PDB file of C-alpha atoms and ligand atoms in Angstrom:
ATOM      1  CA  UNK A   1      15.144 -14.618  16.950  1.00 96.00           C
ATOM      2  CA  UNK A   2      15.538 -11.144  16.308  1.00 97.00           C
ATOM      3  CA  UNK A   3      13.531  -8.061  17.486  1.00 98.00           C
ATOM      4  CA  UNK A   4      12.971  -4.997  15.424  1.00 98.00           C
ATOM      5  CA  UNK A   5      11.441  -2.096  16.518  1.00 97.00           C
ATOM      6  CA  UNK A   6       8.709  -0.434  13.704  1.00 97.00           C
ATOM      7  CA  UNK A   7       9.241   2.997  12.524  1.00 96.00           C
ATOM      8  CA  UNK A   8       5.428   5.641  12.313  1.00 94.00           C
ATOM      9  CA  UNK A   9       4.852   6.840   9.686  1.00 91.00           C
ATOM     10  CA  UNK A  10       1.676   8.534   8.069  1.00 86.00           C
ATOM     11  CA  UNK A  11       0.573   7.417   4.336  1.00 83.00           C
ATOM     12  CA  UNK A  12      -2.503   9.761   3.362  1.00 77.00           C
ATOM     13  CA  UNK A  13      -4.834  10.450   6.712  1.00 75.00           C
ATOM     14  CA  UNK A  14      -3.503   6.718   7.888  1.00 80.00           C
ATOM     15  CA  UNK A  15      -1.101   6.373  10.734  1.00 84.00           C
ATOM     16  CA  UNK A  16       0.913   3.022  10.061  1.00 94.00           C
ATOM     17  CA  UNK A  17       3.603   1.112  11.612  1.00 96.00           C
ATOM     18  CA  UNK A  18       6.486   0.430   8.928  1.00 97.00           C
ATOM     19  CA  UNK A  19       7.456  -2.867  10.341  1.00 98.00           C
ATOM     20  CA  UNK A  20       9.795  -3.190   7.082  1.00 98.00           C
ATOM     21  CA  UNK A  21      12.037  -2.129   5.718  1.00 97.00           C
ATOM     22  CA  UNK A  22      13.716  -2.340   9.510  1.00 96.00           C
ATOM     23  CA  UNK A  23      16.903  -0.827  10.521  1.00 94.00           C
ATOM     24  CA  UNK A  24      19.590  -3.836  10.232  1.00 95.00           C
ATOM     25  CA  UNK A  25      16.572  -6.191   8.414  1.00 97.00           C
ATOM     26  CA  UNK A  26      16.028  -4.755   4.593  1.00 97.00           C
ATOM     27  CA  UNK A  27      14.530  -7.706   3.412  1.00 98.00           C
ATOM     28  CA  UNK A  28      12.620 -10.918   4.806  1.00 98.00           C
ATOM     29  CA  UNK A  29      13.159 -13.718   1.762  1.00 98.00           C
ATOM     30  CA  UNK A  30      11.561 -11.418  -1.295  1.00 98.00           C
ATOM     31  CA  UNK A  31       9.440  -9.134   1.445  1.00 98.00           C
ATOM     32  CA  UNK A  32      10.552  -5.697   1.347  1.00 98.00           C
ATOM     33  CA  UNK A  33       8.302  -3.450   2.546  1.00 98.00           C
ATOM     34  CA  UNK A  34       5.302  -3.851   5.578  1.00 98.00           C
ATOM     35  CA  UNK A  35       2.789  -1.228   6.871  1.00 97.00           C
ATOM     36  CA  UNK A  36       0.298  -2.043   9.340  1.00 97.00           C
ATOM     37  CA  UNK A  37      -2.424   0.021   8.892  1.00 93.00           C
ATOM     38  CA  UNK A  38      -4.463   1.899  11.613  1.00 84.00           C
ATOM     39  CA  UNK A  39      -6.661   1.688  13.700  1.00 86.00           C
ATOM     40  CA  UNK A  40      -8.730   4.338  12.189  1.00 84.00           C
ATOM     41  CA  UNK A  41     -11.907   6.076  12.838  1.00 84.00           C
ATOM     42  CA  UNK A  42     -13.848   5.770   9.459  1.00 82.00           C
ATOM     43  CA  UNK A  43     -16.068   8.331   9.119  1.00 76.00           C
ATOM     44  CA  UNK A  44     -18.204  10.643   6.462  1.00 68.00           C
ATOM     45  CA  UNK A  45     -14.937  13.306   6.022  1.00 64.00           C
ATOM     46  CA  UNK A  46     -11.893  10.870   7.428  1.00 68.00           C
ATOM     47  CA  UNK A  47     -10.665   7.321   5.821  1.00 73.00           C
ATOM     48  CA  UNK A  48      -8.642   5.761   3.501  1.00 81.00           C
ATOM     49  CA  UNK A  49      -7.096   8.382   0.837  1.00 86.00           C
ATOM     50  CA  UNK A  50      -4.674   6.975  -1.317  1.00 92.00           C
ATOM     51  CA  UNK A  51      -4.497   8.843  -4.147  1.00 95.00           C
ATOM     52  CA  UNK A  52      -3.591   7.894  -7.307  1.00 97.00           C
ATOM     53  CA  UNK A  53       0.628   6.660  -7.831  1.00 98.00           C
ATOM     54  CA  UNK A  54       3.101   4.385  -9.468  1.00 98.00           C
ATOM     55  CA  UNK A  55       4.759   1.299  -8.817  1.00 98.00           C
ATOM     56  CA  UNK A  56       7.109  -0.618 -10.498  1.00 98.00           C
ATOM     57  CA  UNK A  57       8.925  -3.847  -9.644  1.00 98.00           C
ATOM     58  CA  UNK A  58       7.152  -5.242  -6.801  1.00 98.00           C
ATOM     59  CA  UNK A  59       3.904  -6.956  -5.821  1.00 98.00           C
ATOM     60  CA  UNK A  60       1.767  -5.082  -3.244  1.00 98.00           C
ATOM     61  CA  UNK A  61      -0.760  -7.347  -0.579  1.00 98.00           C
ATOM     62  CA  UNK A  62      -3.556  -6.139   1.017  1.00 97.00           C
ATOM     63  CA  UNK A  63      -5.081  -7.547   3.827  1.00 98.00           C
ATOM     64  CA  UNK A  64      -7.437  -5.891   6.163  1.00 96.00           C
ATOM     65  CA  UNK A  65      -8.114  -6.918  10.004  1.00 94.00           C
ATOM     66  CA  UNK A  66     -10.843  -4.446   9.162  1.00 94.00           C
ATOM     67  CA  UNK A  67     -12.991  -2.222   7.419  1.00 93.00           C
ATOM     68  CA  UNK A  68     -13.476  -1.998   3.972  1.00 92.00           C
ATOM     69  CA  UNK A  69     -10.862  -0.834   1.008  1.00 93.00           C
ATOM     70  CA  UNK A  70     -11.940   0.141  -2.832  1.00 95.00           C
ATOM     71  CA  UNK A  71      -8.964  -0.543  -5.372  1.00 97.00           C
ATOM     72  CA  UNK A  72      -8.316   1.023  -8.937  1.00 97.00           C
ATOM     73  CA  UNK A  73      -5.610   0.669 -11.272  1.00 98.00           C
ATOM     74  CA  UNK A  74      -4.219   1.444 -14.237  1.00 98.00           C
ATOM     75  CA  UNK A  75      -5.686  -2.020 -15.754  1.00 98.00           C
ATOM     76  CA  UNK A  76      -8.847  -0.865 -15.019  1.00 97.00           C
ATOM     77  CA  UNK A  77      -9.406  -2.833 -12.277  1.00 98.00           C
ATOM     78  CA  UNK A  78     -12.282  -2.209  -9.624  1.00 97.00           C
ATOM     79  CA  UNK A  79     -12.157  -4.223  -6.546  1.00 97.00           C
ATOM     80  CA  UNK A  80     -13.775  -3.951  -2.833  1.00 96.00           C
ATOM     81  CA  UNK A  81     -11.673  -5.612  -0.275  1.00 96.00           C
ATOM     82  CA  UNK A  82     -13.069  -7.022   2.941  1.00 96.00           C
ATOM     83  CA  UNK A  83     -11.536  -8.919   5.954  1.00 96.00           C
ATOM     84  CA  UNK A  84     -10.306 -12.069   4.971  1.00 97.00           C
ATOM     85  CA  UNK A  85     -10.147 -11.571   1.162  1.00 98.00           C
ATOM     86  CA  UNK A  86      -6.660 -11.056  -0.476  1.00 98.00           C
ATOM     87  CA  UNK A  87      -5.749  -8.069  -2.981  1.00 98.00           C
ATOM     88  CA  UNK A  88      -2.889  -8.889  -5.164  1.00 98.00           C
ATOM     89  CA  UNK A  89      -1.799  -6.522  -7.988  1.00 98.00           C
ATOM     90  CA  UNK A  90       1.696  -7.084  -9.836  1.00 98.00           C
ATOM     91  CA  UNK A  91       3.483  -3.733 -10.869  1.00 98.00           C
ATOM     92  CA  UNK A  92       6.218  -5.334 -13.444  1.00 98.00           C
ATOM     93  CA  UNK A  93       7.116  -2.515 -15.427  1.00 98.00           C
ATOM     94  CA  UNK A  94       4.685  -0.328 -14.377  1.00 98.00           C
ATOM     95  CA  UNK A  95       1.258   0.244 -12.839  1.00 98.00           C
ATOM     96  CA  UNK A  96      -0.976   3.035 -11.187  1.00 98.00           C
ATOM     97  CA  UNK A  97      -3.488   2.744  -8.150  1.00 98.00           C
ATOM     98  CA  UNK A  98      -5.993   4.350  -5.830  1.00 97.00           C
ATOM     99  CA  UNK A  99      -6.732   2.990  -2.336  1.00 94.00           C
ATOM    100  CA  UNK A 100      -9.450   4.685  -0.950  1.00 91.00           C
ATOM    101  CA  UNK A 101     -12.892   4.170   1.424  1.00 87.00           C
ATOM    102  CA  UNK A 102     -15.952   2.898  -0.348  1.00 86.00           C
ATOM    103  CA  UNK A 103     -18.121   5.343   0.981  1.00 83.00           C
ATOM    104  CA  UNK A 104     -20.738   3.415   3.236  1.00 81.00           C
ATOM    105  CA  UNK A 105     -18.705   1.802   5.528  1.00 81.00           C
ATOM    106  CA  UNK A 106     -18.374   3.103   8.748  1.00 86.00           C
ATOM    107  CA  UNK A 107     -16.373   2.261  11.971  1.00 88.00           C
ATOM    108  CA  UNK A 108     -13.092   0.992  12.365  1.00 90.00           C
ATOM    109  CA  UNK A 109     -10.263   0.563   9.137  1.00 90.00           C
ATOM    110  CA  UNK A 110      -6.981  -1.543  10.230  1.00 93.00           C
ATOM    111  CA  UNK A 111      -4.878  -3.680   7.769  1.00 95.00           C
ATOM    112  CA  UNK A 112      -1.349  -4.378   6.640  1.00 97.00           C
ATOM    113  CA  UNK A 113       0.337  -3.603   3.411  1.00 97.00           C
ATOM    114  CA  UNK A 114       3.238  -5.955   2.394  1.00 98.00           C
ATOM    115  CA  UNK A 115       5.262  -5.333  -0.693  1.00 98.00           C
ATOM    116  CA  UNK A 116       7.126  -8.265  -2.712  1.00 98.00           C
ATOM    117  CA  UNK A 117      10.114  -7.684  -4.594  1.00 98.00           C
ATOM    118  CA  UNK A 118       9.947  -8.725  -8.341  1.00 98.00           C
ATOM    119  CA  UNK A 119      12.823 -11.478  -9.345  1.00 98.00           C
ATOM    120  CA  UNK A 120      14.622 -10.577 -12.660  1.00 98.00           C
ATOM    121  CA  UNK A 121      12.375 -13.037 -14.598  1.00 98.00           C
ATOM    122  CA  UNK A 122       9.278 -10.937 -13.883  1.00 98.00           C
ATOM    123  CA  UNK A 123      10.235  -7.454 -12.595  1.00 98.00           C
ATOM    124  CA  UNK A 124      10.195  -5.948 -16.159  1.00 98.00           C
ATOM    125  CA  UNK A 125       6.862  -7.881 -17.377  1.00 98.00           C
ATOM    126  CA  UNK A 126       3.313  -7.127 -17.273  1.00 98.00           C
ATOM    127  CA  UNK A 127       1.265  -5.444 -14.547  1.00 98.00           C
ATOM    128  CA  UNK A 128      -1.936  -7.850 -13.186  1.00 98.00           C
ATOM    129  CA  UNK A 129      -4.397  -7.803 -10.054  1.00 98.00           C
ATOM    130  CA  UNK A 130      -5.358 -10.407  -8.572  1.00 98.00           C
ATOM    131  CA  UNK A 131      -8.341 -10.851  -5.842  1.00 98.00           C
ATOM    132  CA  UNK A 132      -9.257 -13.845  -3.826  1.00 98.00           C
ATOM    133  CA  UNK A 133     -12.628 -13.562  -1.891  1.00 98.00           C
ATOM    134  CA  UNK A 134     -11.529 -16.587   0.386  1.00 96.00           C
ATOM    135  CA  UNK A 135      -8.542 -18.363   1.100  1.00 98.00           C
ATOM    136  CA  UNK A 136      -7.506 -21.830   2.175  1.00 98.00           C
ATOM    137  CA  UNK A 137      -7.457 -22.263   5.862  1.00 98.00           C
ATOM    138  CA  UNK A 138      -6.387 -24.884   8.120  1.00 98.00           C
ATOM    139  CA  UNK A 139      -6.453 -25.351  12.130  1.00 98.00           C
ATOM    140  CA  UNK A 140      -4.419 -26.458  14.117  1.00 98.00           C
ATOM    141  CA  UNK A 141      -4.331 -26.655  18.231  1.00 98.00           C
ATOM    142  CA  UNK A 142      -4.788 -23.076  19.027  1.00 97.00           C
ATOM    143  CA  UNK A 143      -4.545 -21.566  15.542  1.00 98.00           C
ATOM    144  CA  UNK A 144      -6.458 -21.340  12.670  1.00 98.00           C
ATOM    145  CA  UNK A 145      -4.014 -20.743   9.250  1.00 98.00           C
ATOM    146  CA  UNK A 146      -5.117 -18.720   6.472  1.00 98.00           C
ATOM    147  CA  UNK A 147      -2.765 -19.170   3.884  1.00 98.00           C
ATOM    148  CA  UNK A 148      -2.610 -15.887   1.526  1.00 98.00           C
ATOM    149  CA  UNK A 149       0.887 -16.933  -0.681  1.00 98.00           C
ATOM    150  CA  UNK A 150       2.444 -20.312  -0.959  1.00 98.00           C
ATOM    151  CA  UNK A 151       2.065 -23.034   1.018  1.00 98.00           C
ATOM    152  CA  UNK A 152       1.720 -23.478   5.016  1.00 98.00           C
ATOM    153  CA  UNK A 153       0.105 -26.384   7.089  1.00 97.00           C
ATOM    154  CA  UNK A 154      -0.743 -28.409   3.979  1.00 97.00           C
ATOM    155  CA  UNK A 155      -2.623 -25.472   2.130  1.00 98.00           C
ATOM    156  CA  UNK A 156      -1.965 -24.169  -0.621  1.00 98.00           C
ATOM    157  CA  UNK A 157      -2.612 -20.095  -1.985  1.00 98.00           C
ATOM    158  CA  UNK A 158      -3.531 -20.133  -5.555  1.00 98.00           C
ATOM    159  CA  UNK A 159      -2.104 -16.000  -5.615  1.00 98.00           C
ATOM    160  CA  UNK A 160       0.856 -16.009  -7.954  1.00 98.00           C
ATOM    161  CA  UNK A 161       4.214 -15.961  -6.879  1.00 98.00           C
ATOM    162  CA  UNK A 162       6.885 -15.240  -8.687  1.00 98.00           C
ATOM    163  CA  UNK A 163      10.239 -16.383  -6.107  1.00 98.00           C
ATOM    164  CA  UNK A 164       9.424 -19.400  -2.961  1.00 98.00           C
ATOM    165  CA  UNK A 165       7.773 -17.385  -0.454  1.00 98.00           C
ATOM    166  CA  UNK A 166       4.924 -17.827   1.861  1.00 98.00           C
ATOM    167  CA  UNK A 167       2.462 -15.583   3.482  1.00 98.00           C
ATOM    168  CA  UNK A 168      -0.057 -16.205   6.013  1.00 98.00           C
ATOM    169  CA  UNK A 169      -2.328 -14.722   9.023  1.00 98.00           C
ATOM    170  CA  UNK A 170      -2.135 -16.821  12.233  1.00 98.00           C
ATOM    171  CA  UNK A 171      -5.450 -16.406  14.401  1.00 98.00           C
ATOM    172  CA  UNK A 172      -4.066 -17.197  17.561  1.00 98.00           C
ATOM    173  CA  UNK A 173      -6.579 -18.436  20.323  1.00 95.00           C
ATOM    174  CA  UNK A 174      -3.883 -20.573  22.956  1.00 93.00           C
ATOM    175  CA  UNK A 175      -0.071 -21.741  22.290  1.00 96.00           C
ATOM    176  CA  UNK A 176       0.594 -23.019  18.897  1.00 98.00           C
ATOM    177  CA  UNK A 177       3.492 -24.922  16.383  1.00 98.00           C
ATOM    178  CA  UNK A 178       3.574 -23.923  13.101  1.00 98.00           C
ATOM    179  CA  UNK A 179       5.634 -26.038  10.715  1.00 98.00           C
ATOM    180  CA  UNK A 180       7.828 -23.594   8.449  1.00 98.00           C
ATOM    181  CA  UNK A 181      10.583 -24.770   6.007  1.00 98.00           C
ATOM    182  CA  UNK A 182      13.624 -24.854   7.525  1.00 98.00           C
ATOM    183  CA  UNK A 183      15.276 -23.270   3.520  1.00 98.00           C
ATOM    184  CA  UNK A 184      12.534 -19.750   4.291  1.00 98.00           C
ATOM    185  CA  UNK A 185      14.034 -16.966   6.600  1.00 98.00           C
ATOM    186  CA  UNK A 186      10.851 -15.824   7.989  1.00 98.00           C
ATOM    187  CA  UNK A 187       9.286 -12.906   9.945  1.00 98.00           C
ATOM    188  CA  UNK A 188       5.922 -12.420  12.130  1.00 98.00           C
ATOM    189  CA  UNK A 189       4.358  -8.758  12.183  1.00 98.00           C
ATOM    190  CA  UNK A 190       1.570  -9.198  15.245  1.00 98.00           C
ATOM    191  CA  UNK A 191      -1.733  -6.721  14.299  1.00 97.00           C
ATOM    192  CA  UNK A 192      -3.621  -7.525  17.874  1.00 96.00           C
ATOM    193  CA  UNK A 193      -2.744  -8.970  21.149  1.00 97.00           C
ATOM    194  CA  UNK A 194       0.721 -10.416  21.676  1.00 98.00           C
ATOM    195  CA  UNK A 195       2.732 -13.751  21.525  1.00 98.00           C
ATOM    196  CA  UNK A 196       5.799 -14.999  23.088  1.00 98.00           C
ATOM    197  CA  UNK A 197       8.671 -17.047  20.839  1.00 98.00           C
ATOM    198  CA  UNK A 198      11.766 -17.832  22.230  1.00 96.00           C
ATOM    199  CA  UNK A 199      11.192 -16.175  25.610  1.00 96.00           C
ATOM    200  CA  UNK A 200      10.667 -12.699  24.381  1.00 97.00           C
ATOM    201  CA  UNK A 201       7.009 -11.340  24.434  1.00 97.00           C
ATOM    202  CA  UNK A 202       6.526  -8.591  21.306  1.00 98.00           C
ATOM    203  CA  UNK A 203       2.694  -6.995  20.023  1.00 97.00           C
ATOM    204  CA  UNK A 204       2.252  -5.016  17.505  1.00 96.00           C
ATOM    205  CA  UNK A 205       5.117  -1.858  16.660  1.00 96.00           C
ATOM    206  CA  UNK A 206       7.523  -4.954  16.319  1.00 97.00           C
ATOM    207  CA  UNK A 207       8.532  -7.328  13.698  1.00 98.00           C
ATOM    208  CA  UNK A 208      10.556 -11.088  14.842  1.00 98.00           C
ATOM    209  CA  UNK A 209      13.108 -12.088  12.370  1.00 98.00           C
ATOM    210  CA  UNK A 210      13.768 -15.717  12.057  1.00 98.00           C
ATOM    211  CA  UNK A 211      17.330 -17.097  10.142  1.00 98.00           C
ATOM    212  CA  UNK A 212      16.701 -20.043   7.950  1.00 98.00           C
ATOM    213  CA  UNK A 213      16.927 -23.559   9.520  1.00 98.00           C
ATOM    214  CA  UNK A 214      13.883 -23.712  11.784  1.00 98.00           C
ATOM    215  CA  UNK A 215      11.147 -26.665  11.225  1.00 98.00           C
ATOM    216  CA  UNK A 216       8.619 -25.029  13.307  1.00 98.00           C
ATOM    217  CA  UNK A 217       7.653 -21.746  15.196  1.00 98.00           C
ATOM    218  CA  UNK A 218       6.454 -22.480  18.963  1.00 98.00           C
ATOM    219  CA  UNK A 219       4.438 -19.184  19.863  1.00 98.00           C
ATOM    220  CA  UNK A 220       2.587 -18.728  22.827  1.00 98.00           C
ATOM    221  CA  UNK A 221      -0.169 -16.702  23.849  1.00 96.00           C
ATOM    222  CA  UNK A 222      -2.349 -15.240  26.866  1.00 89.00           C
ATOM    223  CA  UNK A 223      -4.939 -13.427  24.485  1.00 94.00           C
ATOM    224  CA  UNK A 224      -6.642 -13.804  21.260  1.00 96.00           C
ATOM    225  CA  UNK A 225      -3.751 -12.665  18.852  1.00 98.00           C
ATOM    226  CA  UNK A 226      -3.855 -11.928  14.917  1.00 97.00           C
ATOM    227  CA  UNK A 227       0.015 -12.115  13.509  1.00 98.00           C
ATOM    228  CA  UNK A 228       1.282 -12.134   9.783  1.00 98.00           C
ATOM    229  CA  UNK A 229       3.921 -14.796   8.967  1.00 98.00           C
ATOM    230  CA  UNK A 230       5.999 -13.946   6.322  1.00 98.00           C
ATOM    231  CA  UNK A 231       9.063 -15.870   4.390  1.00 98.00           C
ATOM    232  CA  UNK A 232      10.717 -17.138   1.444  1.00 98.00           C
ATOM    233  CA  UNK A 233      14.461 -17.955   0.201  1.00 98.00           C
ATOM    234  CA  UNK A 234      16.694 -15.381   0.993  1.00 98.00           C
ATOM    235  CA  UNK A 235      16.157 -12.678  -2.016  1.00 98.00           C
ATOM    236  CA  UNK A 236      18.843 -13.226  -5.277  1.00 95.00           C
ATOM    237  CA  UNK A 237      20.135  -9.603  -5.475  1.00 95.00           C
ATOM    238  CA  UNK A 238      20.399  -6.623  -3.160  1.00 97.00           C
ATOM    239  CA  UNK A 239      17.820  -4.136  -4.052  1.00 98.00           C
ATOM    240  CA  UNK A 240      16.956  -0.634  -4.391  1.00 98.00           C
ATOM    241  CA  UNK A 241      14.047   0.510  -3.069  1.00 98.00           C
ATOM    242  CA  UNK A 242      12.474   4.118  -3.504  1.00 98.00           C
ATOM    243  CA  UNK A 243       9.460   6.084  -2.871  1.00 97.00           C
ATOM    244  CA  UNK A 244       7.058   3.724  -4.410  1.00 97.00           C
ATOM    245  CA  UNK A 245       9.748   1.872  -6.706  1.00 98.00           C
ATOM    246  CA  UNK A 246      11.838  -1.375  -6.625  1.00 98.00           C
ATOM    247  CA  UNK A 247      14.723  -1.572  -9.017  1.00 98.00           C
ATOM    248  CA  UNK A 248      18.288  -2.696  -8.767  1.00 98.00           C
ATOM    249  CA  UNK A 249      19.731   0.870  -9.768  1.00 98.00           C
ATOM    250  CA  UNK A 250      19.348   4.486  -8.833  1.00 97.00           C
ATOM    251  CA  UNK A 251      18.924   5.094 -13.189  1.00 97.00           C
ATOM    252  CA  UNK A 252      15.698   2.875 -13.206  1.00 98.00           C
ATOM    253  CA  UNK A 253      14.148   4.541 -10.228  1.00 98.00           C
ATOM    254  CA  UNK A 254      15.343   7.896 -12.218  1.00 98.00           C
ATOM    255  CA  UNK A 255      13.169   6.439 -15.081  1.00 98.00           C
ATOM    256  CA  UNK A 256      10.541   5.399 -13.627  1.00 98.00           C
ATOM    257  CA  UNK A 257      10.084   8.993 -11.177  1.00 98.00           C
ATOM    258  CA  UNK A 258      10.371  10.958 -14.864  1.00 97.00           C
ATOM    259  CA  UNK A 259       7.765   8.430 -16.456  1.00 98.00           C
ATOM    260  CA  UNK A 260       4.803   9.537 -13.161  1.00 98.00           C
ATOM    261  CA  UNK A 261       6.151  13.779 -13.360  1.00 97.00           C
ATOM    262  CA  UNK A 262       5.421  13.123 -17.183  1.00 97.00           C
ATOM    263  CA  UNK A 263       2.036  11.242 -16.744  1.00 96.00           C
ATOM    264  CA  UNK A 264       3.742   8.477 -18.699  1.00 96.00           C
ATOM    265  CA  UNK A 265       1.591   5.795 -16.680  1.00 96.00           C
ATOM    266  CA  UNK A 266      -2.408   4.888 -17.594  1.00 96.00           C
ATOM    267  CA  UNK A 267      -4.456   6.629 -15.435  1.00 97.00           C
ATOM    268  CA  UNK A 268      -6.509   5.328 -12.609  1.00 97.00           C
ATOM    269  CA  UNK A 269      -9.998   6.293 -12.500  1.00 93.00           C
ATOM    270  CA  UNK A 270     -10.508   8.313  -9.147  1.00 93.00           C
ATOM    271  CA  UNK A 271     -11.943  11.476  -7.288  1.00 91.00           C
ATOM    272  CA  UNK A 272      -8.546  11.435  -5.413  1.00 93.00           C
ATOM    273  CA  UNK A 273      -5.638  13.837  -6.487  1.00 94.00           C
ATOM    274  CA  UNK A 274      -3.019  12.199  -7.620  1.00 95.00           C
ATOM    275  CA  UNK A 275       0.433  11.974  -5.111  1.00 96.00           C
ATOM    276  CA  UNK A 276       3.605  13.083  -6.079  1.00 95.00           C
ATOM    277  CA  UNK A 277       6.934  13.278  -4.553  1.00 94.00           C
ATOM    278  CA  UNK A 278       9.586  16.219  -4.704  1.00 94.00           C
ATOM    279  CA  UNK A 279      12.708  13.814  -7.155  1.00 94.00           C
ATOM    280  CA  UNK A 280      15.620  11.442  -5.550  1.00 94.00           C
ATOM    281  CA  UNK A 281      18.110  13.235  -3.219  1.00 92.00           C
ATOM    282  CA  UNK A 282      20.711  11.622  -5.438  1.00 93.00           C
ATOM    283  CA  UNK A 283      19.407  14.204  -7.608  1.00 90.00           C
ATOM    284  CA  UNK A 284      19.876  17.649  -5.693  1.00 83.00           C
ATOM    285  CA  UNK A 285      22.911  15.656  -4.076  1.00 73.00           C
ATOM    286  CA  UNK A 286      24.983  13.419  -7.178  1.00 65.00           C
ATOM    287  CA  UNK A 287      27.928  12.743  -4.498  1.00 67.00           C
ATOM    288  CA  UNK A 288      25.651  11.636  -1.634  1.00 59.00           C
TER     289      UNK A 288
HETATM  290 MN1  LIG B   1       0.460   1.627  -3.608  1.00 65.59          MN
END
C-alpha cells in the first residue's frame, strides 16, 4: 500500500481535498481526478456555486455524504441529488454543466467528485446523464457495500461504464474484508472517521493506492467510517488532463478551450455566471 497525501484546493465557495490526481499516482485504473467536497455551511448567501463549464472526455460522479446538489447540462438535463443517489453524466465530445444549491436546503453540504477517463471507443461520442435514486447494496460483517460502478460483493451497478472499473462507498461500522479482483489496481479516499490497512492508519486528506494482485482489502476500524473504493484495469494510454478536459494531446485540449471562449458548447440553463479560465501555459510558453 501506498500513501498519498491530498492537495486543497477551492472550486467555487467549496474547499475540497484533491485526493487525485496525486503527486507520483496520476491515475487509479481509468480514475483520474477526485475531490472531496466540504464540509460546508449551507446557508441563504453561501453553497454550492458551480457555474456553468465544459468537459470533454471523461465521466464525472457525484456522490454526496450530504446535503443536497441541483444539476444542469447542456442536454437539458435537471436533476436533484441526495445522499445515496448517484449522478452520472458522460462528456464524450463535449458537454456543459451547473452544480449549484437547490435553494431550500439548509445545513451541512459534503461529497466527492470523481472523474473517469473516456477509452478511445467512447471519448469522442455522445454526451449522456445518468441518475440512479438507489443503488445495490450488500453487507457484510462490519460493512455495508453500496455499489455505484461495476461490480463488488456480488452486486452489480447498472451506471454505464465504458473500461472494467468499479466504484463503491464502504460504510464502515467494525473491521471488514472486502473481496476486490486481484486484475483492478485500486484506491480508497476515506470522507469520515479513519481505517487502518496494512498497519498504517489514514482519514480523510489521504488517498491508499493498492497495485493489482490483491483478492481482498482487510481494513480496520475504531469509529464509524465512510470510504470510497475505487479501481479498474490499469488505464490503456497515458493521458492529458487539463482544466476541465481529458484528451491524449495538448491540440485537443487547444480545441476544446477555443470551442468554451467561442460559446461553441449548448448552453446550460442557470442563474450562475459562467467560469472561464485564462488559456494553456503551453500557450504563453510553446517551449515549456
Ligand atoms: Mn464539472
Amino acid at each position: 500500500m501506498e500513501l498519498f497525501d491530498s492537495r486543497t484546493a477551492q472550486v467555487g465557495s467549496m474547499p475540497v481535498r484533491r485526493a487525485l490526481p496525486a503527486r507520483g499516482r496520476r491515475m487509479v485504473g481509468a480514475w483520474c481526478f477526485a475531490d472531496h467536497l466540504g464540509p460546508l455551511a449551507v446557508s441563504e448567501t453561501g453553497g454550492l456555486d458551480i457555474g456553468p463549464h465544459p468537459h470533454i472526455g471523461l465521466q464525472t460522479v457525484t456522490w454526496l455524504v450530504d446535503g443536497q446538489a441541483l444539476h444542469h447540462d447542456s442536454l437539458g438535463s435537471e436533476q436533484v441529488i441526495r445522499p445515496g443517489q448517484l449522478n452520472l453524466m458522460t462528456a464524450g465530445r463535449g458537454i456543459a454543466h451547473a452544480e449549484e444549491g437547490t435553494g431550500h436546503y439548509r445545513g451541512t453540504m459534503q461529497g466527492i467528485q470523481l472523474w473517469i477517463a473516456q477509452p478511445e471507443a467512447t471519448r469522442n461520442g455522445e454526451p449522456a446523464f445518468e441518475h440512479y435514486s438507489s443503488l445495490p447494496q450488500r453487507e457484510l460483517p462490519g460493512v455495508v457495500i453500496t455499489v455505484l460502478l461495476g461490480d463488488l460483493a456480488g452486486q452489480r451497478s447498472l451506471a454505464r461504464h465504458d473500461t472494467p472499473l468499479v466504484g463503491a462507498e464502504l460504510d464502515l461500522f467494525h473491521d471488514a474484508v472486502v473481496p476486490v479482483r486481484p486484475d483492478f489496481e485500486h484506491a480508497l479516499i476515506v470522507l469520515t472517521g479513519a481505517v487502518t490497512v496494512d498497519g498504517a492508519r489514514f482519514g480523510p486528506g489521504q488517498l491508499a493506492y493498492f497495485a493489482p494482485g490483491r483478492q481482498e482489502l482487510v481494513i480496520a476500524t475504531g469509529e464509524p467510517t465512510r470510504a470510497m473504493l475505487i479501481g479498474g484495469t490499469p488505464f490503456e494510454a497515458p493521458i492529458v488532463m487539463w482544466w476541465n478536459f481529458v484528451a491524449r494531446s495538448r491540440a485537443e485540449i487547444d480545441t476544446a478551450f477555443d470551442a468554451w471562449r467561442a460559446d461553441r458548447f449548448d448552453p446550460v440553463p442557470s442563474a450562475l455566471p459562467r467560469i472561464d479560465t485564462p488559456p494553456p501555459f503551453w500557450r504563453t510558453w510553446p517551449h515549456a
